[in-house]
Amino acid sequence: MDITEYIKLVFTDYTLRTITLGTAILGAVTGMLGSFAVLRKQSLLGDAISHAALPGIAIAFLITGSKDSNTLLIGALISGLIGTFWIRGIVTKTHLKSDTALGLILSLFFGFGMLLLTFIQKQPDANQAGLDKYLFGQAATLVESDVWLMAIVTGLCLIVMLTFWKEFKILLFDADYTKTLGFNTRFIDILITTFIVLAIVLGLQTVGVVLMSAMLLAPAAAARQWTNSLSTMVFLAAIFGAFSGVLGTAISASQDNLSTGPVIVLVAGVFVMFSFIFSPSRGLLFKQIRFIKNRRDLELHKTLAFMHHIAETHEDISHPHTIKLLNNFQGYTRSTLQKLVDKDYVQLDGNMWSLTKTGFEAAANLYTKQSTEDE
Amino acid sequence: MSNAQLEIQLIASLVAVACAIPGTFLVLRKMAMISDAISHSILPGIVVGFFITQDLNSPLLILLAALTGIITVVLVEYIQKTGLVKEDTAIGLVFPALFSIGVILIAKNANDVHLDVDAVLLGELAFAPFDRLLIAGTDVGPKSLWVVGTILLITLTLLILFFKELKVSTFDKGLAASLGFSPAIIHYGLMSVASVTTVGSFDAVGAILVVALMIAPAAAAYLLTTDLKKMLALAISFGIFSAIFGYWVAHWLDASIAGSITTVLGLVFLLVYLFAPSKGIIAVMYREKQQRTEVSLLTFLLHLKNHDEIEERHVNHLREHINWQKVRAKTVLDLAQKNNMIHIEKNIVSLTTKGDEFTSKAIDYIMTNEDAQIEDMKADFFLFRG
C-alpha cells in the first residue's frame, strides 16, 4: 500500500478514519497534559492512575451492567481520582516516599480490579466480553462517539488551560510563591490533576493500561528538549503526541498482526530518541560537538600560551623558533598549529615558526580574559 | 484441603517471602517503581527466550528475562545521567517501550505460540500444580515450586552473606563507599535479585502481584518499625499472611488468586495505614490536633501574661480577642485549668504561679530559641499529653 493510497483510505474508510482521528486527538491531549505531569515530577503518576482506573471500570459494570464506554469511563475516572488522592495522602501524611506510594496504589488497585474482573467473568449471565480491552487497549474498538467524547474533553481542557494559564504556570515553577500571592493552590492543583486523570482514562480504551503512561510522558519529554518556554513545550508536545498517534496507526494498519497501542508508543519513543540526540541546545550530539570544540579551543590556547612563553624570552617577539620545540608539548598538534596560522597569530617558515604581533597580544591577554576576538 | 490447594498456598507463600526481601530494600532505597518497570520490561526477554526454548520454565528463559530487567535498570540510569529528564521520567520512558516491543513480538508470532500477554501480566496460580517436575519419571512436585524455591534460597543466602553491606549502603551510600564496598555492585546485585525474583514469580502469580508483593508488605512494615531486621520480618509475615488468606478469599469468591492476594495485601496496608501506632493516619491526625491545641494553649497563656486589665481577661472576651471558635476555646480553657496553669474567678481568668513561671520560660525559649531549653521544658509542658 503506498502513501497516497493510504491517505485516500483514511478519508474514505470509516474505521481507519475514526482510529486515526481518535489516536491523533488522544496524542494531542496527553501530550499537552503530560507536559504538566513531567514538569511537576509526577511522570509515573500516569502509570499509577491508569492501573488504578481498573477497579472503577469493573465496579461501574457491576452496578450498571452496561458496557457503554461513557459509563465505564466515569467509573475509571472516579477510581483514578481516589487512587491519586490516596497517593497524595500517603506522601503527605506518612514517611513513605512517592515512589512507594505510586507502586502501592498501582499494584493494589490493579489487583483488586483483576479480582473484580474474574469475579464478573464467573457470573452466569454477564455479558462481560470486551471489558478486558481496557487492559491492553484496542484502538480498533473506537467508534465515532468515542472520538467525539475525546474531542469534547480536549476542547474543555484547552479552555480551562487557557483560562488558568497564568496560575498553572506559576504553580509549576514556584508553588510556595504562588501561595503567598494568594492563589488557591489547592484548587489549581486539583484542577490539573483531574485533567491528567481524565486524559489517562480517555486513553485506556485506545492504548491500554500499561502503555498509557508512555503516551503521557514521551511527547512531553521530547518537547522539553527543544524549548525552555512552557507554552512552546505544551504546543510541541501536543504536536508530537498527535503525530505519534497518526503515524502509529498508519504503521499498524499497513501490516497484519500489529497492535496499534504498542506501535504508537514506539513511534513516540522514536520522537524522544530523536529529540534527545538532535535537539540543538540540550541534545547529546550537539553537546558532544560543543565538548570537542571546547577541548580544541583549550588546546589552541595552551599551544599559544606555550609559544608566548618562549617568545617572551626574546627581545624580538617574532624571532623564529623550530617546530621541534613544540613536540614535547601536549597541546600541540599539526592542526592546532595550522589553525593558529589561519588566525594570523603565527607565521610558518619551513620548519620554523614565529609569533606575530597580534598573536603575541592575544596570548598575553589569554588569562586576563580580556580578549574576546579569539572566540 | 487437597494436595493441590496445599501446593498453591506453599508456592504463593514462597513467592511472598522471595518478593518481600528485595522489596524491603527497594522501598527503603526509594526505588519501588523500578520493580514495576522491571516486571513489565522483562516481557521481550521472556518472548525471545520462549522462541528459543519453547518452554516457559526453562532456566535460559529466566536468565534472558532477568538480563532484560538489568538492561532496563542500566538504560534508566543512562538516560538519567544525560540530565535531559528526571529519573521518574526515565523509568516511564524505558519500560513501556520495552513492553511494546514484547507485545509486538508476541503479536507478530502469535500463530504458533501459546504465550499471551494476559498470562504474563496476570498469571494463574491455580494452574501451577498441574505443571509438574519429573525427575527420572518420578513426580517431585510442581515446577514453579522448584523455581521459586531456588530463587528464594539464593535470595536468602545473599541476604545473610551481605546483610551488613546492604544495610550500610541503603542508609549511607557515602559511608558504604568509604568502607570499601562498592555501592554500584550492591545496587546491581539487588537489581539482579529483584529482576530474577520477578521473572521466577511471574509465571506463577503474574507481574502485578509480584509488584504488589514487593512493595505493599514492605511499605506496611515501614509504617510499623524503623528497625531493618524487624521490618524484614514484618514484611515477610504480611506477605505470607496475605498469600494464604488471599488464597481462601479467591476460593470462596471463585475469582483470580493473584487478584485476591493483592486485595488482601491492600486491606492489610489500609489497616496499617490507618491504625499504625505512631505513623498511622489516625495517630498522625491526633498528634497534629494535639499540637494545635498546645500551640493554642501557649498563645492563650502569653495573652494572659501580657494583659493585666480585667476586661482583657474576661472569659467571653478572650474568645473574640484571640479569635477562636467556641469549642476550641473551651478545650484550651479546660486544659489550662486541669494543669493548674490558670484559675478562673467570676469569669475572670488569671495565671497561677505555675502558669506564670511556665509562660516566662516559654517566652525565654521563644526569644533565645535554644534547643536545650525546650528539652527541659518538655517534661513540665507536655504533662497533659500522657
mmCIF file with all atom_site columns, C-alpha atoms in Angstrom, chain B residues 5 8-17 125 205 209 213 217 235-251 257-258 260-265 268:
data_model
loop_
_atom_site.group_PDB
_atom_site.id
_atom_site.type_symbol
_atom_site.label_atom_id
_atom_site.label_alt_id
_atom_site.label_comp_id
_atom_site.label_asym_id
_atom_site.label_entity_id
_atom_site.label_seq_id
_atom_site.pdbx_PDB_ins_code
_atom_site.Cartn_x
_atom_site.Cartn_y
_atom_site.Cartn_z
_atom_site.occupancy
_atom_site.B_iso_or_equiv
_atom_site.pdbx_formal_charge
_atom_site.auth_seq_id
_atom_site.auth_comp_id
_atom_site.auth_asym_id
_atom_site.auth_atom_id
_atom_site.pdbx_PDB_model_num
ATOM 1  C CA . GLN B 1 5   ? -4.506  -26.460 47.421 1.00 0.00 ? 5   GLN B CA 1
ATOM 2  C CA . ILE B 1 8   ? -0.744  -23.444 45.720 1.00 0.00 ? 8   ILE B CA 1
ATOM 3  C CA . GLN B 1 9   ? -0.538  -21.909 49.160 1.00 0.00 ? 9   GLN B CA 1
ATOM 4  C CA . LEU B 1 10  ? 3.042   -23.072 49.526 1.00 0.00 ? 10  LEU B CA 1
ATOM 5  C CA . ILE B 1 11  ? 4.040   -21.543 46.183 1.00 0.00 ? 11  ILE B CA 1
ATOM 6  C CA . ALA B 1 12  ? 2.235   -18.300 46.985 1.00 0.00 ? 12  ALA B CA 1
ATOM 7  C CA . SER B 1 13  ? 3.927   -18.067 50.384 1.00 0.00 ? 13  SER B CA 1
ATOM 8  C CA . LEU B 1 14  ? 7.369   -18.751 48.948 1.00 0.00 ? 14  LEU B CA 1
ATOM 9  C CA . VAL B 1 15  ? 6.816   -16.071 46.279 1.00 0.00 ? 15  VAL B CA 1
ATOM 10 C CA . ALA B 1 16  ? 5.680   -13.680 49.014 1.00 0.00 ? 16  ALA B CA 1
ATOM 11 C CA . VAL B 1 17  ? 8.874   -14.242 51.007 1.00 0.00 ? 17  VAL B CA 1
ATOM 12 C CA . LEU B 1 125 ? -1.675  -19.613 40.282 1.00 0.00 ? 125 LEU B CA 1
ATOM 13 C CA . VAL B 1 205 ? 1.492   -15.278 40.040 1.00 0.00 ? 205 VAL B CA 1
ATOM 14 C CA . LEU B 1 209 ? 1.101   -9.473  42.060 1.00 0.00 ? 209 LEU B CA 1
ATOM 15 C CA . LEU B 1 213 ? 4.147   -8.418  46.966 1.00 0.00 ? 213 LEU B CA 1
ATOM 16 C CA . PRO B 1 217 ? 4.300   -5.689  52.743 1.00 0.00 ? 217 PRO B CA 1
ATOM 17 C CA . ALA B 1 235 ? 7.194   -7.681  55.612 1.00 0.00 ? 235 ALA B CA 1
ATOM 18 C CA . ILE B 1 236 ? 7.696   -11.432 55.292 1.00 0.00 ? 236 ILE B CA 1
ATOM 19 C CA . SER B 1 237 ? 4.852   -12.169 57.723 1.00 0.00 ? 237 SER B CA 1
ATOM 20 C CA . PHE B 1 238 ? 2.479   -9.770  55.970 1.00 0.00 ? 238 PHE B CA 1
ATOM 21 C CA . GLY B 1 239 ? 3.393   -11.434 52.669 1.00 0.00 ? 239 GLY B CA 1
ATOM 22 C CA . ILE B 1 240 ? 2.755   -14.962 53.920 1.00 0.00 ? 240 ILE B CA 1
ATOM 23 C CA . PHE B 1 241 ? -0.456  -13.978 55.669 1.00 0.00 ? 241 PHE B CA 1
ATOM 24 C CA . SER B 1 242 ? -1.831  -12.303 52.527 1.00 0.00 ? 242 SER B CA 1
ATOM 25 C CA . ALA B 1 243 ? -0.780  -15.228 50.360 1.00 0.00 ? 243 ALA B CA 1
ATOM 26 C CA . ILE B 1 244 ? -2.634  -17.791 52.460 1.00 0.00 ? 244 ILE B CA 1
ATOM 27 C CA . PHE B 1 245 ? -5.618  -15.674 53.387 1.00 0.00 ? 245 PHE B CA 1
ATOM 28 C CA . GLY B 1 246 ? -5.853  -14.373 49.805 1.00 0.00 ? 246 GLY B CA 1
ATOM 29 C CA . TYR B 1 247 ? -5.970  -17.918 48.515 1.00 0.00 ? 247 TYR B CA 1
ATOM 30 C CA . TRP B 1 248 ? -9.008  -18.700 50.657 1.00 0.00 ? 248 TRP B CA 1
ATOM 31 C CA . VAL B 1 249 ? -10.736 -15.484 49.619 1.00 0.00 ? 249 VAL B CA 1
ATOM 32 C CA . ALA B 1 250 ? -10.226 -16.499 45.997 1.00 0.00 ? 250 ALA B CA 1
ATOM 33 C CA . HIS B 1 251 ? -11.501 -19.962 46.788 1.00 0.00 ? 251 HIS B CA 1
ATOM 34 C CA . ILE B 1 257 ? -5.979  -15.941 43.199 1.00 0.00 ? 257 ILE B CA 1
ATOM 35 C CA . ALA B 1 258 ? -3.449  -13.247 42.285 1.00 0.00 ? 258 ALA B CA 1
ATOM 36 C CA . SER B 1 260 ? -7.468  -11.678 45.772 1.00 0.00 ? 260 SER B CA 1
ATOM 37 C CA . ILE B 1 261 ? -3.986  -11.920 47.294 1.00 0.00 ? 261 ILE B CA 1
ATOM 38 C CA . THR B 1 262 ? -3.379  -8.374  46.088 1.00 0.00 ? 262 THR B CA 1
ATOM 39 C CA . THR B 1 263 ? -6.699  -7.291  47.543 1.00 0.00 ? 263 THR B CA 1
ATOM 40 C CA . VAL B 1 264 ? -5.807  -8.803  50.920 1.00 0.00 ? 264 VAL B CA 1
ATOM 41 C CA . LEU B 1 265 ? -2.446  -7.049  50.714 1.00 0.00 ? 265 LEU B CA 1
ATOM 42 C CA . VAL B 1 268 ? -3.527  -5.146  55.287 1.00 0.00 ? 268 VAL B CA 1
#
